[in-house]
Amino acid sequence: MLIDPDKTSRRQLGQALEVAEDGLADFYLVGGSLLTNGTFEDCISQLKEQTGKPVVIFPGGLLQVSHHADAILFLSLISGRNPEMLIGKHVQAAPNIRRMGLEAIPTGYMLVDGGNITSVQYMSNTIPIPADKDDIALCTAIAGEMLGMKLIYIDAGSGAKNPISSSMIAAVRGAVSVPIIVGGGIRTAHDAEQMLEAGADVLVVGNAAEEDPRNLIEIAAAVHSFQMVKQP
Ligand code: 1GP
């Protein structure tokens, strides 16, 4: 479950957590492309108080670091050609992350066109991979793996109209051996099943859970029943 601290008050977070824990979310990602409320640190602390599940930062910017978290996705935006997002911000963030003792997980982040301009596209000043260009996605993922990325995150962006296609996930799955995270616009258990069948290892759900917690429960149930069948 992705939690955007700006959209989630303390009370809302408490309620969301109850549902997420009942619905068996496996872990929490926290972050956003643009955070303005100054509640990031509080949000992480509250999560750590109320759940035993991993709390992982999905940073949209340099200020999104906290020693309370379990780890941070150390994202390099490999689908883009903005040097700041490829390495620049990392140089600035690295000493801070090291000092905090926060686990940094090297993640090749690939932004894919989800049918609308998302905050991450605008804020990162990068062009997403066209949704029908599976070959570009798979070559980008291979390059990411060769560069040492431990995860590939294929994201259509928060609130994407169209989630990542099964064919793109399958193409990337066939090309890399590291785990694949997929997110952006996942709304139903059916979306989830198709993505898992195609080879996704982790699904990230934000908006659909905010809109109706039952969505998260259904999606989590689909993920866990898939795991039971495929990896009993
Ligand atoms: C965005 O992948 C996440 O980076 C989640 O997207 O909010 O559309 O579920 P949604």
Coordinates of C-alpha atoms and ligand atoms in Angstrom, one line a residue:
M1 CA 0.0 0.0 0.0
L2 CA 1.3 3.4 -1.0
I3 CA 0.7 6.2 1.5
D4 CA 0.9 9.8 0.4
P5 CA 1.4 11.7 3.7
D6 CA -0.2 14.9 2.2
K7 CA -3.4 13.1 1.6
T8 CA -3.6 11.2 4.9
S9 CA -4.3 12.8 8.2
R10 CA -3.3 11.0 11.5
R11 CA -6.9 9.8 11.8
Q12 CA -7.2 8.7 8.2
L13 CA -3.9 6.9 8.5
G14 CA -5.2 5.0 11.6
Q15 CA -8.3 4.0 9.7
A16 CA -6.4 3.1 6.5
L17 CA -4.0 1.0 8.6
E18 CA -6.9 -1.0 10.2
V19 CA -8.1 -1.9 6.7
A20 CA -4.7 -2.5 5.3
E21 CA -3.8 -4.8 8.2
D22 CA -7.1 -6.7 7.9
G23 CA -6.6 -6.8 4.2
L24 CA -3.1 -8.1 4.6
A25 CA -1.1 -5.5 2.8
D26 CA 2.4 -6.8 2.9
F27 CA 4.3 -3.6 3.4
Y28 CA 3.9 0.2 3.2
L29 CA 5.5 2.6 0.8
V30 CA 5.5 6.2 1.9
G31 CA 6.2 9.2 -0.3
G32 CA 5.0 11.5 -3.0
S33 CA 6.2 13.5 -6.0
L34 CA 5.3 16.7 -4.2
L35 CA 4.7 16.9 -0.4
T36 CA 3.8 20.2 1.1
N37 CA 2.2 19.5 4.5
G38 CA 5.4 18.7 6.4
T39 CA 3.8 15.5 7.8
F40 CA 6.2 13.0 6.2
E41 CA 8.2 12.2 9.4
D42 CA 5.0 12.0 11.5
C43 CA 3.5 9.7 9.0
I44 CA 6.4 7.3 9.1
S45 CA 6.6 7.4 12.9
Q46 CA 2.9 6.6 13.2
L47 CA 3.2 3.7 10.8
K48 CA 6.1 2.3 12.7
E49 CA 4.1 2.5 16.0
Q50 CA 1.0 0.8 14.5
T51 CA 2.3 -1.9 12.3
G52 CA 5.0 -4.5 12.4
K53 CA 5.2 -4.6 8.6
P54 CA 8.1 -3.0 6.7
V55 CA 7.8 0.7 6.1
V56 CA 9.8 1.7 3.0
I57 CA 10.3 5.2 1.7
F58 CA 9.4 5.8 -1.9
P59 CA 11.0 9.2 -2.2
G60 CA 9.8 12.0 -4.4
G61 CA 12.5 14.3 -3.3
L62 CA 15.6 14.9 -1.1
L63 CA 13.6 15.7 2.0
Q64 CA 11.8 12.4 2.1
V65 CA 14.2 10.5 4.3
S66 CA 13.7 9.3 7.9
H67 CA 15.6 7.1 10.2
H68 CA 12.3 5.7 11.5
A69 CA 11.8 3.9 8.2
D70 CA 13.0 0.4 7.6
A71 CA 14.5 1.1 4.1
I72 CA 14.4 3.5 1.2
L73 CA 14.0 2.7 -2.5
F74 CA 17.1 4.4 -3.8
L75 CA 15.5 5.2 -7.1
S76 CA 17.3 6.0 -10.3
L77 CA 14.8 7.2 -12.9
I78 CA 16.3 5.1 -15.7
S79 CA 13.5 5.7 -18.2
G80 CA 14.3 9.4 -18.3
R81 CA 17.3 11.4 -19.3
N82 CA 17.3 13.9 -16.5
P83 CA 20.7 13.7 -14.8
E84 CA 19.4 14.9 -11.5
M85 CA 17.0 12.0 -11.4
L86 CA 19.6 9.5 -12.6
I87 CA 22.4 10.4 -10.2
G88 CA 22.4 14.1 -9.1
K89 CA 20.0 13.9 -6.2
H90 CA 21.5 10.6 -5.1
V91 CA 24.9 12.3 -4.5
Q92 CA 23.2 14.8 -2.2
A93 CA 21.1 12.2 -0.4
A94 CA 23.7 9.5 0.0
P95 CA 25.6 10.8 3.0
N96 CA 22.4 11.6 4.9
I97 CA 21.1 8.1 4.2
R98 CA 24.4 6.5 5.3
R99 CA 24.4 8.6 8.5
M100 CA 20.9 7.5 9.4
G101 CA 21.8 3.8 8.8
L102 CA 18.8 3.5 6.5
E103 CA 18.9 0.5 4.1
A104 CA 19.1 1.8 0.6
I105 CA 17.6 -0.5 -2.0
P106 CA 19.0 0.2 -5.5
T107 CA 15.9 0.5 -7.7
G108 CA 15.7 1.1 -11.5
Y109 CA 12.6 3.2 -11.8
M110 CA 10.8 3.2 -15.1
L111 CA 8.0 5.7 -15.8
V112 CA 5.6 4.5 -18.5
D113 CA 2.9 6.5 -20.1
G114 CA -0.4 5.8 -18.3
G115 CA -2.7 7.8 -20.6
N116 CA -2.5 11.1 -18.6
I117 CA 0.2 13.4 -17.4
T118 CA 1.0 12.4 -13.8
S119 CA 2.7 14.4 -11.0
V120 CA 5.8 12.3 -11.3
Q121 CA 6.1 13.0 -15.0
Y122 CA 5.8 16.7 -14.5
M123 CA 8.0 16.9 -11.3
S124 CA 10.7 14.7 -12.7
N125 CA 10.8 16.5 -16.0
T126 CA 11.2 13.2 -17.9
I127 CA 9.3 11.7 -20.8
P128 CA 7.7 8.4 -19.9
I129 CA 8.2 5.3 -22.0
P130 CA 5.3 5.0 -24.5
A131 CA 2.8 2.4 -23.2
D132 CA 3.1 0.2 -26.3
K133 CA 6.9 0.2 -26.5
D134 CA 7.6 -3.1 -24.7
D135 CA 11.0 -3.3 -26.4
I136 CA 12.2 0.1 -24.9
A137 CA 10.9 -1.1 -21.5
L138 CA 12.8 -4.4 -21.6
C139 CA 16.1 -2.8 -22.9
T140 CA 15.8 -0.2 -20.1
A141 CA 15.3 -2.9 -17.5
I142 CA 18.2 -5.0 -18.8
A143 CA 20.4 -1.9 -18.6
G144 CA 19.2 -1.2 -15.1
E145 CA 20.0 -4.8 -14.0
M146 CA 23.4 -4.6 -15.6
L147 CA 24.1 -1.4 -13.7
G148 CA 23.4 -3.3 -10.5
M149 CA 19.8 -2.4 -9.7
K150 CA 18.2 -4.9 -7.3
L151 CA 14.6 -4.1 -8.2
I152 CA 12.9 -2.8 -11.3
Y153 CA 9.9 -0.6 -10.6
I154 CA 7.6 -0.1 -13.6
D155 CA 5.2 2.7 -12.8
A156 CA 2.4 4.4 -14.8
G157 CA 2.4 7.1 -12.1
S158 CA 0.0 7.7 -9.3
G159 CA -3.6 8.0 -10.6
A160 CA -2.7 6.7 -14.0
K161 CA -5.7 6.2 -16.3
N162 CA -4.2 3.0 -17.7
P163 CA -2.1 0.6 -15.6
I164 CA 1.0 -1.1 -17.0
S165 CA 0.1 -3.6 -19.7
S166 CA 0.6 -7.4 -19.2
S167 CA 2.7 -7.5 -22.3
M168 CA 5.1 -5.0 -21.0
I169 CA 5.4 -6.8 -17.7
A170 CA 5.9 -10.1 -19.4
A171 CA 8.6 -8.6 -21.7
V172 CA 10.5 -7.2 -18.7
R173 CA 10.0 -10.4 -16.8
G174 CA 11.6 -12.4 -19.6
A175 CA 14.6 -10.1 -19.6
V176 CA 15.6 -9.6 -16.0
S177 CA 15.9 -11.8 -13.0
V178 CA 15.5 -9.1 -10.2
P179 CA 12.1 -8.6 -8.7
I180 CA 9.7 -6.4 -10.5
I181 CA 7.4 -3.9 -8.8
V182 CA 4.4 -2.6 -10.7
G183 CA 2.3 0.4 -9.8
G184 CA 0.1 3.2 -11.1
G185 CA -3.6 2.9 -11.8
I186 CA -4.1 -0.6 -10.3
R187 CA -7.8 -0.6 -9.3
T188 CA -9.2 -4.1 -9.3
A189 CA -8.4 -7.7 -8.4
H190 CA -8.6 -8.5 -12.1
D191 CA -5.8 -5.9 -12.9
A192 CA -3.7 -7.5 -10.1
E193 CA -4.2 -11.1 -11.4
Q194 CA -3.2 -10.1 -14.9
M195 CA -0.1 -8.4 -13.7
L196 CA 0.9 -11.3 -11.5
E197 CA 0.3 -13.8 -14.3
A198 CA 2.6 -11.6 -16.5
G199 CA 5.4 -11.8 -13.9
A200 CA 5.1 -8.9 -11.5
D201 CA 6.4 -9.7 -8.0
V202 CA 5.1 -6.7 -6.1
L203 CA 2.1 -4.5 -6.7
V204 CA 1.7 -1.0 -5.4
V205 CA -1.7 0.4 -4.7
G206 CA -2.3 4.0 -3.7
N207 CA -5.4 5.8 -5.1
A208 CA -7.7 2.8 -5.3
A209 CA -7.1 2.2 -1.6
E210 CA -7.7 5.8 -0.7
E211 CA -10.9 5.9 -2.7
D212 CA -12.4 2.7 -1.3
P213 CA -10.5 0.5 1.2
R214 CA -12.4 -2.6 -0.2
N215 CA -10.3 -2.2 -3.3
L216 CA -7.2 -2.9 -1.3
I217 CA -8.7 -5.9 0.4
E218 CA -9.7 -7.4 -2.9
I219 CA -6.4 -6.7 -4.6
A220 CA -4.5 -8.1 -1.6
A221 CA -6.7 -11.2 -1.6
A222 CA -5.9 -11.7 -5.3
V223 CA -2.2 -11.4 -4.7
H224 CA -2.2 -13.8 -1.8
S225 CA -4.3 -16.4 -3.5
F226 CA -2.0 -16.2 -6.5
Q227 CA 1.0 -16.7 -4.2
M228 CA -0.7 -19.8 -2.7
V229 CA -1.3 -21.3 -6.1
K230 CA 2.1 -20.5 -7.6
Q231 CA 4.4 -20.7 -4.6
P232 CA 2.6 -23.0 -2.1
Ligands
1GP1 C1 2.4 5.5 -7.9 O1 2.7 3.2 -8.2 C2 2.1 4.1 -7.4 O2 3.8 5.7 -8.0 C3 0.7 3.9 -7.0 O3 -0.2 4.5 -8.0 O4 -1.9 5.7 -6.7 O5 -2.4 5.0 -9.0 O6 -2.3 3.3 -7.2 P1 -1.8 4.6 -7.7

